[in-house]
Short mmCIF file of C-alpha atoms and ligand atoms in Angstrom, two decimals:
data_model
loop_
_atom_site.label_atom_id
_atom_site.label_comp_id
_atom_site.label_asym_id
_atom_site.label_seq_id
_atom_site.Cartn_x
_atom_site.Cartn_y
_atom_site.Cartn_z
CA MET J 203 -22.34 11.31 -23.31
CA THR J 204 -19.24 12.63 -25.01
CA GLU J 205 -16.09 10.53 -25.11
CA PRO J 206 -13.30 11.94 -22.93
CA VAL J 207 -10.25 13.19 -24.79
CA PRO J 208 -6.65 13.12 -23.53
CA THR J 209 -5.86 16.18 -21.42
CA VAL J 210 -2.54 17.00 -23.07
CA ASP J 211 -0.53 15.96 -26.08
CA MET J 212 2.68 14.10 -25.48
CA GLU J 213 4.98 16.63 -27.13
CA LYS J 214 3.86 19.42 -24.82
CA LEU J 215 4.30 17.28 -21.76
CA VAL J 216 7.73 15.97 -22.77
CA SER J 217 8.84 19.52 -23.47
CA LEU J 218 7.64 20.76 -20.07
CA CYS J 219 9.30 17.80 -18.35
CA GLN J 220 12.66 18.50 -20.01
CA ARG J 221 12.51 22.28 -19.73
CA ARG J 222 11.64 22.30 -16.04
CA GLY J 223 13.77 19.38 -14.87
CA PHE J 224 11.28 16.57 -14.37
CA ILE J 225 12.68 14.04 -16.82
CA PHE J 226 15.74 13.98 -19.09
CA GLN J 227 16.86 11.55 -21.75
CA SER J 228 19.48 9.22 -20.26
CA SER J 229 23.11 9.89 -21.28
CA ASP J 230 21.97 13.00 -23.09
CA ILE J 231 25.46 14.40 -23.75
CA TYR J 232 26.31 11.19 -25.67
CA GLY J 233 23.25 11.46 -27.87
CA GLY J 234 20.95 9.67 -25.43
CA LEU J 235 20.25 6.01 -24.74
CA ASN J 236 17.03 4.90 -26.34
CA SER J 237 14.15 4.25 -23.92
CA CYS J 238 16.13 5.10 -20.80
CA TRP J 239 15.20 8.15 -18.74
CA ASP J 240 16.65 10.15 -15.88
CA TYR J 241 14.47 11.89 -13.31
CA GLY J 242 15.66 15.45 -12.67
CA PRO J 243 15.36 17.54 -9.50
CA LEU J 244 11.57 17.87 -9.77
CA GLY J 245 10.96 14.41 -11.23
CA VAL J 246 12.76 12.67 -8.41
CA GLU J 247 10.53 14.42 -5.86
CA LEU J 248 7.38 13.49 -7.80
CA LYS J 249 8.48 9.88 -8.03
CA ARG J 250 9.37 9.74 -4.32
CA ASN J 251 5.95 11.19 -3.49
CA ILE J 252 4.15 8.61 -5.62
CA LYS J 253 6.01 5.77 -3.95
CA GLU J 254 5.48 7.30 -0.53
CA ALA J 255 1.71 7.68 -1.15
CA TRP J 256 1.50 4.07 -2.34
CA TRP J 257 3.48 2.76 0.63
CA ARG J 258 1.45 4.79 3.05
CA ALA J 259 -1.90 3.56 1.71
CA ASN J 260 -0.87 -0.06 1.29
CA VAL J 261 1.61 -0.73 4.08
CA GLN J 262 1.58 1.94 6.77
CA GLU J 263 -2.19 2.38 7.06
CA ARG J 264 -3.06 -1.33 6.86
CA ASP J 265 -2.50 -4.01 9.44
CA ASP J 266 -2.69 -6.81 6.86
CA MET J 267 0.40 -5.83 4.85
CA VAL J 268 4.16 -5.85 5.37
CA GLY J 269 6.92 -4.56 3.13
CA LEU J 270 9.98 -6.13 1.57
CA ASP J 271 12.98 -5.02 -0.46
CA THR J 272 14.57 -7.93 -2.30
CA SER J 273 17.59 -8.04 -4.58
CA ILE J 274 17.41 -7.50 -8.31
CA LEU J 275 19.68 -10.46 -9.05
CA MET J 276 18.18 -13.79 -8.01
CA HIS J 277 19.07 -17.46 -8.32
CA PRO J 278 18.56 -18.41 -11.99
CA ASN J 279 16.28 -21.30 -10.96
CA VAL J 280 13.75 -18.70 -9.78
CA TRP J 281 13.13 -17.77 -13.41
CA GLU J 282 12.88 -21.34 -14.47
CA ALA J 283 10.28 -21.99 -11.76
CA SER J 284 8.33 -18.79 -12.46
CA GLY J 285 8.05 -19.67 -16.14
CA HIS J 286 9.92 -16.58 -17.30
CA LEU J 287 12.76 -18.50 -18.95
CA THR J 288 10.38 -20.25 -21.29
CA GLY J 289 7.24 -18.13 -21.24
CA PHE J 290 8.33 -14.51 -20.96
CA SER J 291 8.82 -13.76 -24.61
CA ASP J 292 7.28 -11.73 -27.37
CA PRO J 293 7.06 -12.71 -31.05
CA LEU J 294 9.74 -10.76 -32.93
CA VAL J 295 9.69 -10.07 -36.67
CA GLU J 296 12.25 -8.18 -38.70
CA CYS J 297 11.79 -6.28 -41.94
CA LYS J 298 13.91 -7.88 -44.68
CA GLN J 299 14.30 -4.50 -46.35
CA CYS J 300 14.93 -1.85 -43.65
CA HIS J 301 15.77 -4.30 -40.84
CA LEU J 302 13.54 -2.59 -38.28
CA ARG J 303 12.20 -5.02 -35.68
CA TRP J 304 8.59 -5.25 -34.55
CA ARG J 305 6.35 -7.19 -32.20
CA ALA J 306 4.28 -9.44 -34.45
CA ASP J 307 1.29 -9.33 -32.09
CA GLN J 308 1.14 -5.52 -32.29
CA LEU J 309 1.13 -5.27 -36.09
CA GLU J 310 -2.05 -4.74 -38.02
CA GLY J 311 -0.91 -5.91 -41.46
CA ASP J 312 1.81 -8.35 -42.50
CA ARG J 313 4.15 -5.77 -44.04
CA CYS J 314 6.65 -3.46 -42.34
CA PRO J 315 4.82 -0.40 -40.89
CA SER J 316 7.85 1.75 -41.69
CA CYS J 317 8.74 0.88 -45.32
CA GLY J 318 6.15 -1.70 -46.36
CA GLY J 319 8.86 -4.37 -46.78
CA GLU J 320 8.39 -8.09 -46.26
CA LEU J 321 8.73 -9.40 -42.70
CA THR J 322 10.54 -12.52 -41.45
CA GLU J 323 8.66 -15.34 -39.74
CA PRO J 324 8.09 -14.51 -36.03
CA ARG J 325 10.51 -15.99 -33.52
CA GLN J 326 10.08 -15.94 -29.76
CA PHE J 327 12.36 -13.39 -28.15
CA ASN J 328 12.94 -13.68 -24.39
CA MET J 329 12.69 -10.30 -22.70
CA MET J 330 14.92 -10.94 -19.70
CA PHE J 331 18.26 -9.12 -19.56
CA LYS J 332 21.08 -11.59 -19.09
CA THR J 333 24.39 -10.94 -17.39
CA PHE J 334 27.16 -12.86 -15.66
CA MET J 335 27.95 -13.21 -11.99
CA GLY J 336 31.66 -13.16 -11.20
CA PRO J 337 34.60 -12.65 -13.54
CA VAL J 338 34.05 -15.55 -15.97
CA GLU J 339 31.48 -15.24 -18.73
CA GLU J 340 30.30 -18.84 -18.83
CA ASP J 341 26.89 -20.49 -18.90
CA ALA J 342 27.09 -21.52 -15.25
CA ALA J 343 27.48 -17.88 -14.24
CA VAL J 344 24.41 -16.55 -16.07
CA VAL J 345 22.03 -14.44 -13.98
CA TYR J 346 19.10 -12.26 -14.99
CA LEU J 347 17.93 -8.80 -14.06
CA ARG J 348 14.47 -9.37 -12.61
CA PRO J 349 11.61 -8.65 -15.03
CA GLU J 350 9.17 -8.21 -12.13
CA THR J 351 9.62 -7.61 -8.40
CA ALA J 352 6.96 -10.25 -7.62
CA GLN J 353 9.28 -13.27 -7.51
CA GLY J 354 11.33 -11.73 -4.70
CA ILE J 355 8.13 -11.78 -2.67
CA PHE J 356 7.15 -15.37 -3.50
CA VAL J 357 10.55 -16.82 -2.60
CA ASN J 358 10.39 -15.00 0.75
CA PHE J 359 6.82 -16.05 1.59
CA ASP J 360 7.95 -18.56 4.21
CA ASN J 361 10.51 -16.15 5.73
CA VAL J 362 7.82 -13.52 6.17
CA VAL J 363 5.25 -15.91 7.66
CA ASN J 364 7.82 -17.25 10.11
CA THR J 365 9.20 -13.90 11.19
CA THR J 366 6.04 -11.79 11.33
CA ARG J 367 3.49 -14.48 12.26
CA LYS J 368 1.05 -12.81 9.88
CA ARG J 369 -2.12 -14.83 9.35
CA LEU J 370 -4.13 -15.03 6.11
CA PRO J 371 -5.35 -12.95 4.48
CA PHE J 372 -2.31 -10.72 4.34
CA GLY J 373 -0.08 -9.12 1.75
CA ILE J 374 3.55 -8.37 1.03
CA ALA J 375 4.40 -5.14 -0.78
CA GLN J 376 7.53 -4.18 -2.64
CA ILE J 377 8.75 -1.24 -4.70
CA GLY J 378 11.75 -1.68 -6.95
CA LYS J 379 13.36 -1.70 -10.35
CA ALA J 380 12.47 -4.21 -13.03
CA PHE J 381 14.08 -4.71 -16.43
CA ARG J 382 12.63 -5.94 -19.70
CA ASN J 383 14.35 -6.03 -23.03
CA GLU J 384 11.21 -4.79 -24.79
CA ILE J 385 11.25 -5.09 -28.58
CA THR J 386 9.46 -1.80 -29.01
CA THR J 387 9.57 0.99 -26.49
CA GLY J 388 8.18 4.48 -26.62
CA ASN J 389 5.60 7.00 -25.59
CA PHE J 390 8.11 8.69 -23.30
CA ILE J 391 8.31 6.91 -19.93
CA PHE J 392 5.29 4.70 -20.70
CA ARG J 393 7.29 1.75 -21.97
CA SER J 394 11.00 1.58 -21.25
CA ARG J 395 13.52 -1.17 -20.62
CA GLU J 396 14.34 -0.15 -17.07
CA PHE J 397 11.41 0.88 -14.89
CA GLU J 398 10.07 0.72 -11.38
CA GLN J 399 7.18 -1.37 -10.11
CA MET J 400 5.01 -1.15 -7.00
CA GLU J 401 3.69 -4.65 -6.42
CA ILE J 402 1.52 -6.36 -3.84
CA GLU J 403 1.16 -10.10 -3.50
CA PHE J 404 -1.93 -10.57 -1.36
CA PHE J 405 -2.21 -14.13 0.01
CA VAL J 406 -5.67 -15.51 0.68
CA LYS J 407 -7.35 -18.81 1.43
CA PRO J 408 -8.27 -20.63 -1.81
CA GLY J 409 -11.93 -19.93 -2.49
CA MET J 410 -11.65 -16.38 -1.15
CA ASP J 411 -9.68 -15.23 -4.20
CA LYS J 412 -12.54 -13.89 -6.34
CA GLU J 413 -13.82 -11.69 -3.55
CA TRP J 414 -10.34 -10.30 -2.86
CA PHE J 415 -9.73 -9.76 -6.55
CA GLU J 416 -12.79 -7.50 -6.74
CA TYR J 417 -11.73 -5.76 -3.54
CA TRP J 418 -8.28 -4.92 -4.90
CA VAL J 419 -9.57 -3.70 -8.24
CA GLN J 420 -11.75 -1.15 -6.42
CA GLU J 421 -9.10 -0.27 -3.88
CA ARG J 422 -6.53 0.47 -6.55
CA LEU J 423 -8.95 2.50 -8.67
CA ASN J 424 -9.80 4.56 -5.60
CA TRP J 425 -6.13 5.20 -4.89
CA TYR J 426 -5.64 6.92 -8.25
CA SER J 427 -8.85 8.92 -7.79
CA ARG J 428 -7.95 10.02 -4.28
CA LEU J 429 -4.69 11.38 -5.64
CA GLY J 430 -6.50 13.50 -8.16
CA ILE J 431 -6.90 11.50 -11.36
CA ARG J 432 -10.31 12.22 -12.84
CA ARG J 433 -12.51 9.14 -12.80
CA GLU J 434 -13.55 9.64 -16.44
CA ASN J 435 -9.90 9.23 -17.44
CA LEU J 436 -9.70 5.80 -15.81
CA GLN J 437 -11.32 2.59 -16.99
CA LEU J 438 -11.22 -1.10 -16.20
CA ARG J 439 -10.47 -3.63 -18.88
CA PRO J 440 -10.87 -7.31 -17.99
CA HIS J 441 -8.51 -9.55 -19.98
CA GLY J 442 -9.92 -12.10 -22.39
CA GLU J 443 -8.91 -15.77 -21.98
CA ASP J 444 -6.45 -15.47 -24.88
CA GLU J 445 -4.43 -12.60 -23.43
CA LEU J 446 -3.93 -13.81 -19.85
CA ALA J 447 -0.30 -14.06 -18.72
CA HIS J 448 0.98 -17.60 -18.18
CA TYR J 449 0.44 -17.37 -14.41
CA ALA J 450 -2.98 -15.72 -14.22
CA SER J 451 -6.52 -17.08 -14.13
CA MET J 452 -8.10 -13.61 -14.06
CA CYS J 453 -6.73 -10.18 -14.81
CA SER J 454 -8.11 -6.67 -15.08
CA ASP J 455 -6.13 -3.69 -16.25
CA ILE J 456 -6.69 -0.24 -14.87
CA GLU J 457 -6.31 1.90 -17.98
CA TYR J 458 -5.66 5.60 -18.18
CA LEU J 459 -6.48 7.86 -21.10
CA PHE J 460 -2.85 8.68 -21.98
CA PRO J 461 -2.09 11.06 -24.88
CA MET J 462 -1.77 8.02 -27.20
CA GLY J 463 -5.12 6.61 -26.05
CA TRP J 464 -6.36 4.19 -23.39
CA SER J 465 -3.40 2.15 -22.12
CA GLU J 466 -2.50 -0.01 -19.14
CA LEU J 467 -1.56 1.78 -15.97
CA GLU J 468 -1.78 -1.18 -13.60
CA GLY J 469 -2.70 -4.86 -13.81
CA ILE J 470 -4.56 -6.76 -11.12
CA ALA J 471 -4.21 -10.52 -11.51
CA ASN J 472 -5.43 -13.60 -9.76
CA ARG J 473 -2.28 -15.76 -9.79
CA GLY J 474 -3.92 -18.62 -7.87
CA ASP J 475 -1.22 -20.80 -6.29
CA PHE J 476 0.80 -20.91 -9.53
CA ASP J 477 3.96 -19.30 -8.20
CA LEU J 478 4.15 -20.92 -4.77
CA ARG J 479 3.44 -24.31 -6.34
CA GLN J 480 6.19 -23.82 -8.93
CA HIS J 481 8.67 -22.82 -6.24
CA VAL J 482 7.75 -25.86 -4.14
CA GLU J 483 8.43 -28.07 -7.14
CA HIS J 484 11.69 -26.45 -8.17
CA SER J 485 13.20 -25.80 -4.74
CA GLY J 486 11.93 -28.90 -2.97
CA LYS J 487 10.90 -26.68 -0.02
CA ASN J 488 7.50 -27.02 1.55
CA LEU J 489 5.85 -23.60 1.33
CA GLU J 490 2.43 -24.64 2.61
CA TYR J 491 0.71 -22.40 5.09
CA TYR J 492 -0.66 -23.88 8.29
CA ASP J 493 -4.14 -22.58 8.97
CA ASP J 494 -4.57 -22.81 12.74
CA VAL J 495 -8.28 -22.02 12.49
CA THR J 496 -9.19 -24.98 10.27
CA ASN J 497 -6.14 -27.08 11.11
CA GLU J 498 -5.29 -27.45 7.41
CA HIS J 499 -2.12 -27.12 5.37
CA TYR J 500 -2.44 -25.50 1.96
CA LEU J 501 -0.81 -23.20 -0.58
CA PRO J 502 -2.52 -19.80 -0.46
CA TYR J 503 -3.90 -18.13 -3.57
CA VAL J 504 -2.53 -14.77 -4.58
CA ILE J 505 -4.12 -11.55 -5.78
CA GLU J 506 -1.55 -9.26 -7.35
CA PRO J 507 -2.09 -5.52 -7.92
CA SER J 508 0.97 -4.55 -9.96
CA ALA J 509 1.56 -0.90 -10.78
CA GLY J 510 4.33 0.98 -12.57
CA VAL J 511 5.89 3.99 -10.88
CA ASP J 512 6.84 5.59 -14.19
CA ARG J 513 3.43 5.03 -15.76
CA SER J 514 1.80 6.45 -12.65
CA ALA J 515 4.07 9.50 -12.88
CA LEU J 516 3.06 9.94 -16.51
CA ALA J 517 -0.64 9.59 -15.70
CA PHE J 518 -0.47 12.04 -12.77
CA LEU J 519 1.39 14.56 -14.93
CA CYS J 520 -1.05 14.22 -17.84
CA ASP J 521 -4.08 14.57 -15.61
CA ALA J 522 -2.66 17.58 -13.79
CA TYR J 523 -1.68 19.46 -16.95
CA THR J 524 -4.00 22.44 -17.41
CA GLU J 525 -4.05 25.48 -19.66
CA GLU J 526 -6.21 28.42 -18.63
CA PRO J 527 -6.77 31.79 -20.28
CA ASP J 528 -5.38 34.49 -18.02
CA LYS J 529 -5.69 38.07 -19.27
CA ASP J 530 -3.93 37.99 -22.66
CA GLU J 531 -1.91 34.91 -21.90
CA ILE J 532 -2.34 31.22 -21.32
CA ARG J 533 -1.57 30.11 -17.79
CA VAL J 534 -0.05 26.60 -17.72
CA LEU J 535 -0.38 24.82 -14.43
CA LEU J 536 0.02 21.34 -13.03
CA LYS J 537 -2.89 20.73 -10.71
CA LEU J 538 -1.01 18.02 -8.85
CA HIS J 539 -2.42 16.73 -5.58
CA PRO J 540 -0.46 18.41 -2.75
CA ASP J 541 0.88 15.01 -1.64
CA LEU J 542 2.44 14.54 -5.08
CA ALA J 543 3.62 18.08 -5.85
CA PRO J 544 7.44 18.06 -6.01
CA VAL J 545 7.75 21.41 -4.24
CA LYS J 546 5.13 22.30 -1.63
CA VAL J 547 5.96 25.94 -1.05
CA ALA J 548 7.97 28.65 -2.79
CA VAL J 549 9.21 31.65 -0.86
CA LEU J 550 9.26 34.78 -3.03
CA PRO J 551 10.62 38.07 -1.71
CA LEU J 552 9.20 41.00 -3.63
CA SER J 553 12.61 42.55 -4.16
CA ARG J 554 16.28 41.81 -3.57
CA LYS J 555 16.73 44.59 -1.03
CA GLU J 556 18.94 43.36 1.75
CA ASN J 557 16.50 43.67 4.64
CA LEU J 558 13.79 41.84 2.69
CA THR J 559 16.19 39.09 1.62
CA ALA J 560 17.27 38.40 5.19
CA PHE J 561 13.63 38.25 6.30
CA ALA J 562 12.60 35.93 3.44
CA ARG J 563 15.65 33.70 3.86
CA ALA J 564 14.78 33.16 7.52
CA ILE J 565 11.27 32.04 6.54
CA TYR J 566 12.73 29.76 3.87
CA ALA J 567 15.19 28.22 6.36
CA ASP J 568 12.36 27.45 8.77
CA LEU J 569 9.91 26.01 6.21
CA ARG J 570 12.61 23.84 4.64
CA GLN J 571 12.87 21.84 7.85
CA HIS J 572 9.29 20.68 7.38
CA LEU J 573 8.37 20.89 3.70
CA ILE J 574 10.16 20.73 0.36
CA THR J 575 10.49 24.46 -0.22
CA SER J 576 12.11 26.54 -2.92
CA TYR J 577 13.28 30.13 -3.00
CA ASP J 578 13.10 32.41 -6.01
CA ASP J 579 14.00 36.09 -6.17
CA THR J 580 14.52 36.47 -9.93
CA GLN J 581 12.19 38.31 -12.35
CA SER J 582 8.80 39.86 -11.67
CA ILE J 583 6.47 38.38 -9.08
CA GLY J 584 3.91 37.52 -11.78
CA ARG J 585 6.45 35.51 -13.73
CA ARG J 586 7.59 33.76 -10.59
CA TYR J 587 4.01 32.73 -9.79
CA ARG J 588 3.69 31.31 -13.33
CA ARG J 589 6.94 29.37 -12.97
CA GLN J 590 5.64 27.76 -9.78
CA ASP J 591 2.23 27.06 -11.36
CA GLU J 592 3.90 25.25 -14.21
CA VAL J 593 5.63 22.78 -11.89
CA GLY J 594 2.63 22.33 -9.62
CA THR J 595 3.75 24.15 -6.45
CA PRO J 596 0.53 24.44 -4.41
CA TYR J 597 1.51 27.57 -2.41
CA CYS J 598 3.70 30.61 -2.80
CA VAL J 599 4.64 32.77 0.15
CA THR J 600 5.27 36.37 -0.82
CA VAL J 601 7.31 38.60 1.40
CA ASP J 602 6.89 42.36 0.79
CA PHE J 603 7.98 45.58 2.50
CA ALA J 604 4.84 45.69 4.62
CA SER J 605 5.91 42.29 6.01
CA LEU J 606 8.82 44.02 7.71
CA GLU J 607 6.37 46.30 9.51
CA ASP J 608 3.41 44.05 10.31
CA ASN J 609 5.16 40.64 10.45
CA ARG J 610 2.66 39.18 8.00
CA VAL J 611 3.17 37.47 4.65
CA THR J 612 0.93 36.53 1.73
CA ILE J 613 0.05 32.95 0.88
CA ARG J 614 -1.04 32.56 -2.72
CA GLU J 615 -2.87 29.46 -3.85
CA ARG J 616 -2.01 27.77 -7.18
CA ASP J 617 -5.42 26.66 -8.47
CA THR J 618 -7.63 29.60 -7.43
CA MET J 619 -4.92 32.29 -7.28
CA ASN J 620 -6.59 33.42 -4.05
CA GLN J 621 -4.37 35.16 -1.59
CA ILE J 622 -4.51 35.38 2.17
CA ARG J 623 -2.32 37.31 4.54
CA VAL J 624 -1.19 35.62 7.73
CA PRO J 625 1.07 36.41 10.68
CA ILE J 626 4.52 34.81 10.36
CA GLY J 627 3.94 32.90 13.59
CA ALA J 628 1.00 31.07 12.00
CA LEU J 629 2.59 30.53 8.57
CA ARG J 630 3.89 27.01 8.92
CA ASP J 631 0.75 25.63 10.60
CA THR J 632 -1.47 27.31 8.03
CA LEU J 633 0.53 25.86 5.12
CA GLN J 634 0.58 22.41 6.63
CA ALA J 635 -3.16 22.51 7.26
CA LYS J 636 -3.83 23.60 3.69
CA LEU J 637 -1.52 20.95 2.24
CA ALA J 638 -3.40 18.36 4.29
CA GLY J 639 -6.61 19.51 2.60
CA GLU J 640 -8.15 21.50 5.42
CA ASP J 641 -10.45 24.38 4.52
CA LEU J 642 -8.59 27.00 2.55
CA PHE J 643 -10.51 29.86 4.06
CA VAL J 644 -10.06 29.09 7.71
CA LEU J 645 -7.81 31.91 8.73
CA PRO J 646 -5.57 32.09 11.74
CA GLU J 647 -6.19 34.96 14.13
CA GLY J 648 -5.05 38.21 12.52
CA GLY J 649 -5.48 36.80 8.96
CA GLU J 650 -7.09 38.46 5.97
CA VAL J 651 -8.30 37.20 2.52
CA TRP J 652 -8.39 38.84 -0.88
CA LYS J 653 -8.45 38.02 -4.61
CA GLU J 654 -5.44 38.37 -6.87
CA GLY J 655 -5.81 41.03 -9.56
N1 GAP K 773 4.15 -9.03 -11.67
C1 GAP K 773 3.19 -8.78 -12.67
C2 GAP K 773 3.66 -7.89 -13.72
O1 GAP K 773 4.82 -7.56 -13.78
P1 GAP K 773 2.88 -6.55 -15.85
O2 GAP K 773 1.50 -6.24 -16.32
O3 GAP K 773 3.82 -7.19 -16.81
O4 GAP K 773 2.67 -7.49 -14.56
C3 GAP K 773 2.91 -4.52 -14.23
O5 GAP K 773 3.53 -5.23 -15.27
C4 GAP K 773 3.05 -3.03 -14.42
O6 GAP K 773 4.42 -2.67 -14.58
C5 GAP K 773 2.36 -2.50 -15.67
O7 GAP K 773 0.99 -2.25 -15.45
C6 GAP K 773 3.12 -1.20 -15.90
O8 GAP K 773 2.61 -0.17 -15.08
C7 GAP K 773 4.52 -1.57 -15.45
N2 GAP K 773 5.34 -1.92 -16.62
C8 GAP K 773 5.42 -3.11 -17.23
N3 GAP K 773 6.28 -3.07 -18.28
C9 GAP K 773 6.74 -1.81 -18.34
C10 GAP K 773 7.67 -1.13 -19.20
N4 GAP K 773 8.30 -1.75 -20.18
N5 GAP K 773 7.90 0.20 -18.97
C11 GAP K 773 7.28 0.85 -17.95
N6 GAP K 773 6.41 0.24 -17.12
C12 GAP K 773 6.14 -1.06 -17.29
#
């Protein structure tokens, strides 16, 4: 078997993302802020779609999960209890010659990778961002930007049990920003200091944790596959004893074959009762669950699938990136799953003649009520198709002069470039059926198929 190779190199992808408005460097006009990124008009749609697909699969479609949206700033004791104040640090070394800083655990030799200079002894560097609450910058006012969304879930465990009357096993899901003052960042949006997480804390009866751990590993792998990531570009990597986070007894990473090689996309950890127990100790509140089946009180164990929105976006973009020979050119397309594609449909009138424009605009106005739709009447139709291919738009609707006579328009499909002609009255239903994955060649009455060329 041959080893899979990354589908795209990073430079190409970054360039496409900037050129087409997926992702920009933050504060660009001031020279940029290192490791911070802004999602542009297409990027914001992609990101929303990823979060929506995750929420749908994990909250909406399940009856054993509820959602939560907790604040980024939390009581400082939370971070003492969770172990982040003492344990959430990386070993930092600095080059005595060029003063670049590195993570000691990521270096291969003991000299500076940039200039070969001598390095200082490692010191533990806490990765939480610190700020002050209120107008006085004093120790008593110190608060932290959360480094994970998970703790907001743990401290609300009792609130959720009491208000929803959920019984074990059940989970709490949250999507939100997290902040880490990483020593080294890079690889585009892979590792940044401000990012978004999609986390589940799934509470189970102690003893059931191993089974649920395996369940969630498979479930999460399947989620990426269902949304189009090729299985050969995903792998599982169980953590060794020596690399487990301070709270975990088991952990498996789902890795993706990013342009820089296999790297973590999501971590699934068995956190046992570590967090709830710590919060009981530090808050003095009883967080035990009453099991009315066995008549016992206990602290549940927790399985935590923790994914990054930005890393998912990067993985989906990499996996979708395709170059195909097309006549004398290379056709670049993003084969994004329709659920993730930023724009679902583009309406393209063949010319800017007034009667055609009015006709096409009316179609655009109708489709826009139901689907993210764009409108483009610049340049040749071939170039417009290529522009839509490059940003992953699954369908283009072409309006030509015959449309004015026969009330039919052409739907052109991104991946196959097949075209079908359908009556206007059936356009929206046909598009929605296709976007939902129904057979491409089922035609409405009065429809017709042909090949582009
Ligand atoms: N609550 C557990 C937790 O936070 P983690 O492995 O530290 O576990 C989970 O983070 C996920 O968050 C990672 O798999 C990754 O997708 C994302 N993530 C973590 N640090 C990140 C960073 N600096 N930049 C972008 N994404 C990050």
